[in-house]
GROMACS .gro file of C-alpha atoms in nm:
model
  179
    1UNK     CA    1  -8.305   1.184  -0.370
    2UNK     CA    2  -8.432   1.256  -0.041
    3UNK     CA    3  -8.392   0.876   0.246
    4UNK     CA    4  -8.831   0.853   0.258
    5UNK     CA    5  -8.806   0.894  -0.142
    6UNK     CA    6  -8.557   0.667  -0.210
    7UNK     CA    7  -8.767   0.359   0.058
    8UNK     CA    8  -9.118   0.486  -0.166
    9UNK     CA    9  -8.890   0.363  -0.505
   10UNK     CA   10  -8.773   0.031  -0.375
   11UNK     CA   11  -9.113   0.014  -0.269
   12UNK     CA   12  -9.342   0.095  -0.539
   13UNK     CA   13  -9.045  -0.110  -0.751
   14UNK     CA   14  -9.067  -0.379  -0.559
   15UNK     CA   15  -9.453  -0.441  -0.559
   16UNK     CA   16  -9.453  -0.339  -1.035
   17UNK     CA   17  -9.223  -0.619  -1.054
   18UNK     CA   18  -9.469  -0.779  -0.851
   19UNK     CA   19  -9.802  -0.702  -1.018
   20UNK     CA   20  -9.564  -0.722  -1.393
   21UNK     CA   21  -9.476  -1.087  -1.265
   22UNK     CA   22  -9.893  -1.186  -1.158
   23UNK     CA   23 -10.017  -1.049  -1.532
   24UNK     CA   24  -9.806  -1.027  -1.765
   25UNK     CA   25  -9.523  -0.676  -1.786
   26UNK     CA   26  -9.155  -0.728  -1.839
   27UNK     CA   27  -9.063  -0.727  -1.463
   28UNK     CA   28  -8.729  -0.569  -1.557
   29UNK     CA   29  -8.868  -0.266  -1.737
   30UNK     CA   30  -9.180  -0.206  -1.392
   31UNK     CA   31  -8.886  -0.214  -1.153
   32UNK     CA   32  -8.663   0.001  -1.387
   33UNK     CA   33  -8.979   0.231  -1.367
   34UNK     CA   34  -9.062   0.220  -1.037
   35UNK     CA   35  -8.676   0.257  -0.932
   36UNK     CA   36  -8.731   0.599  -1.147
   37UNK     CA   37  -9.097   0.685  -1.163
   38UNK     CA   38  -9.091   1.000  -0.882
   39UNK     CA   39  -8.593   1.117  -0.980
   40UNK     CA   40  -8.775   1.462  -0.973
   41UNK     CA   41  -9.022   1.474  -0.713
   42UNK     CA   42  -8.856   1.737  -0.453
   43UNK     CA   43  -8.817   1.921  -0.722
   44UNK     CA   44  -8.845   2.279  -0.688
   45UNK     CA   45  -9.165   2.431  -0.886
   46UNK     CA   46  -8.910   2.653  -1.079
   47UNK     CA   47  -8.627   2.382  -1.113
   48UNK     CA   48  -8.917   2.137  -1.313
   49UNK     CA   49  -9.055   2.410  -1.485
   50UNK     CA   50  -8.688   2.592  -1.594
   51UNK     CA   51  -8.637   2.158  -1.736
   52UNK     CA   52  -8.940   2.106  -1.924
   53UNK     CA   53  -8.869   2.465  -2.093
   54UNK     CA   54  -8.483   2.381  -2.153
   55UNK     CA   55  -8.513   2.062  -2.259
   56UNK     CA   56  -8.865   2.084  -2.459
   57UNK     CA   57  -9.002   1.780  -2.257
   58UNK     CA   58  -9.323   1.731  -2.448
   59UNK     CA   59  -9.634   1.764  -2.152
   60UNK     CA   60  -9.975   1.743  -2.271
   61UNK     CA   61 -10.193   2.048  -2.055
   62UNK     CA   62  -9.858   2.228  -1.989
   63UNK     CA   63 -10.053   2.526  -2.031
   64UNK     CA   64 -10.275   2.414  -1.798
   65UNK     CA   65 -10.037   2.234  -1.531
   66UNK     CA   66  -9.864   2.647  -1.531
   67UNK     CA   67 -10.152   2.826  -1.563
   68UNK     CA   68 -10.312   2.694  -1.248
   69UNK     CA   69  -9.921   2.695  -1.039
   70UNK     CA   70  -9.978   2.291  -1.044
   71UNK     CA   71  -9.504   2.198  -1.103
   72UNK     CA   72  -9.528   1.929  -0.924
   73UNK     CA   73  -9.752   1.686  -1.198
   74UNK     CA   74  -9.490   1.702  -1.439
   75UNK     CA   75  -9.202   1.514  -1.222
   76UNK     CA   76  -9.301   1.223  -1.393
   77UNK     CA   77  -9.253   1.380  -1.780
   78UNK     CA   78  -8.928   1.511  -1.603
   79UNK     CA   79  -8.779   1.218  -1.411
   80UNK     CA   80  -8.826   0.984  -1.792
   81UNK     CA   81  -8.725   1.293  -2.026
   82UNK     CA   82  -8.375   1.219  -1.712
   83UNK     CA   83  -8.381   0.926  -1.711
   84UNK     CA   84  -8.323   0.840  -2.062
   85UNK     CA   85  -8.123   1.114  -2.128
   86UNK     CA   86  -7.876   0.972  -1.844
   87UNK     CA   87  -7.917   0.605  -1.990
   88UNK     CA   88  -8.145   0.448  -1.720
   89UNK     CA   89  -8.439   0.416  -1.945
   90UNK     CA   90  -8.368   0.330  -2.258
   91UNK     CA   91  -8.764   0.165  -2.352
   92UNK     CA   92  -8.971   0.355  -2.460
   93UNK     CA   93  -9.288   0.230  -2.262
   94UNK     CA   94  -9.071   0.247  -1.946
   95UNK     CA   95  -9.021   0.605  -2.042
   96UNK     CA   96  -9.421   0.648  -2.103
   97UNK     CA   97  -9.513   0.457  -1.769
   98UNK     CA   98  -9.302   0.694  -1.577
   99UNK     CA   99  -9.389   0.988  -1.735
  100UNK     CA  100  -9.746   0.905  -1.720
  101UNK     CA  101  -9.775   0.748  -1.317
  102UNK     CA  102  -9.920   1.082  -1.164
  103UNK     CA  103 -10.203   1.160  -1.435
  104UNK     CA  104 -10.251   0.898  -1.580
  105UNK     CA  105 -10.368   0.850  -1.970
  106UNK     CA  106 -10.608   0.779  -2.269
  107UNK     CA  107 -10.476   0.471  -2.336
  108UNK     CA  108 -10.272   0.268  -2.142
  109UNK     CA  109 -10.052   0.038  -2.141
  110UNK     CA  110 -10.000  -0.202  -1.948
  111UNK     CA  111  -9.686  -0.139  -1.831
  112UNK     CA  112  -9.901   0.184  -1.747
  113UNK     CA  113 -10.165   0.072  -1.549
  114UNK     CA  114  -9.892  -0.133  -1.298
  115UNK     CA  115  -9.630   0.150  -1.241
  116UNK     CA  116  -9.973   0.367  -1.139
  117UNK     CA  117 -10.132   0.052  -0.946
  118UNK     CA  118  -9.801  -0.002  -0.743
  119UNK     CA  119  -9.709   0.414  -0.720
  120UNK     CA  120 -10.076   0.465  -0.555
  121UNK     CA  121 -10.058   0.086  -0.356
  122UNK     CA  122  -9.691   0.109  -0.245
  123UNK     CA  123  -9.612  -0.103   0.025
  124UNK     CA  124  -9.478   0.133   0.242
  125UNK     CA  125  -9.804   0.331   0.154
  126UNK     CA  126 -10.076   0.262   0.443
  127UNK     CA  127 -10.439   0.438   0.399
  128UNK     CA  128 -10.700   0.223   0.374
  129UNK     CA  129 -10.761   0.318   0.005
  130UNK     CA  130 -10.416   0.208  -0.063
  131UNK     CA  131 -10.443  -0.138   0.099
  132UNK     CA  132 -10.774  -0.229  -0.056
  133UNK     CA  133 -10.612  -0.154  -0.463
  134UNK     CA  134 -10.305  -0.290  -0.347
  135UNK     CA  135 -10.544  -0.634  -0.219
  136UNK     CA  136 -10.715  -0.643  -0.589
  137UNK     CA  137 -10.470  -0.537  -0.792
  138UNK     CA  138 -10.331  -0.881  -0.707
  139UNK     CA  139 -10.679  -1.056  -0.910
  140UNK     CA  140 -10.811  -0.687  -1.158
  141UNK     CA  141 -10.551  -0.510  -1.264
  142UNK     CA  142 -10.854  -0.257  -1.411
  143UNK     CA  143 -11.032  -0.301  -1.110
  144UNK     CA  144 -10.724  -0.182  -0.970
  145UNK     CA  145 -10.708   0.109  -1.141
  146UNK     CA  146 -11.021   0.206  -1.142
  147UNK     CA  147 -11.033   0.202  -0.833
  148UNK     CA  148 -10.653   0.455  -0.803
  149UNK     CA  149 -10.788   0.666  -1.039
  150UNK     CA  150 -11.131   0.676  -0.875
  151UNK     CA  151 -11.020   0.765  -0.499
  152UNK     CA  152 -10.704   0.999  -0.643
  153UNK     CA  153 -10.954   1.230  -0.900
  154UNK     CA  154 -11.150   1.270  -0.553
  155UNK     CA  155 -10.928   1.368  -0.338
  156UNK     CA  156 -10.807   1.628  -0.589
  157UNK     CA  157 -11.233   1.723  -0.607
  158UNK     CA  158 -11.288   1.779  -0.262
  159UNK     CA  159 -10.994   2.039  -0.196
  160UNK     CA  160 -11.175   2.152  -0.538
  161UNK     CA  161 -10.801   2.147  -0.743
  162UNK     CA  162 -10.791   2.141  -1.064
  163UNK     CA  163 -10.818   1.824  -1.295
  164UNK     CA  164 -10.551   1.698  -1.585
  165UNK     CA  165 -10.757   1.682  -1.912
  166UNK     CA  166 -10.520   1.319  -1.966
  167UNK     CA  167 -10.680   1.200  -1.601
  168UNK     CA  168 -11.017   1.289  -1.722
  169UNK     CA  169 -10.940   1.129  -2.035
  170UNK     CA  170 -10.795   0.834  -1.850
  171UNK     CA  171 -11.128   0.795  -1.687
  172UNK     CA  172 -11.386   0.851  -1.923
  173UNK     CA  173 -11.131   0.485  -2.112
  174UNK     CA  174 -11.213   0.357  -1.776
  175UNK     CA  175 -11.540   0.398  -1.794
  176UNK     CA  176 -11.578   0.354  -2.131
  177UNK     CA  177 -11.471   0.053  -2.115
  178UNK     CA  178 -11.612  -0.105  -1.807
  179UNK     CA  179 -11.949  -0.002  -2.024
   0.00000   0.00000   0.00000
């Protein structure tokens, strides 16, 4: 992991721990998930693809990811699998949050939500959107999740990119829960 990636992971870990304390989740799991969530982020597409195939890592929509040449989306699943194999993330909830932190999921747990929001809005991120989500996250985690997901989806759509079915399922679940 490069020095900038490590700084980001430490920032996410601290922020995830704080969000866990504020919203009633296990801070230790949140910190661990934050530390390890991007372990494979800097891997090449070929290395990510190879790891998933070699170890049979379960990734929803894997064929779509490969078809659209978006192997970078695999990094959360690879990081979670690898951390589990090494014994650094023994709790299934920690690994699930790590796996889901990029694409989301139709049924996000509290820890999933915390890591997703913490990654988007960690203090090392300075975009206006991240700052807004960071402020909101202290008092309204669901609102922060909706805002973060909305910003990410808009970014992808503006660039004509591929929206993964897990991201669409997360957004639809958020919309349904708000109705």
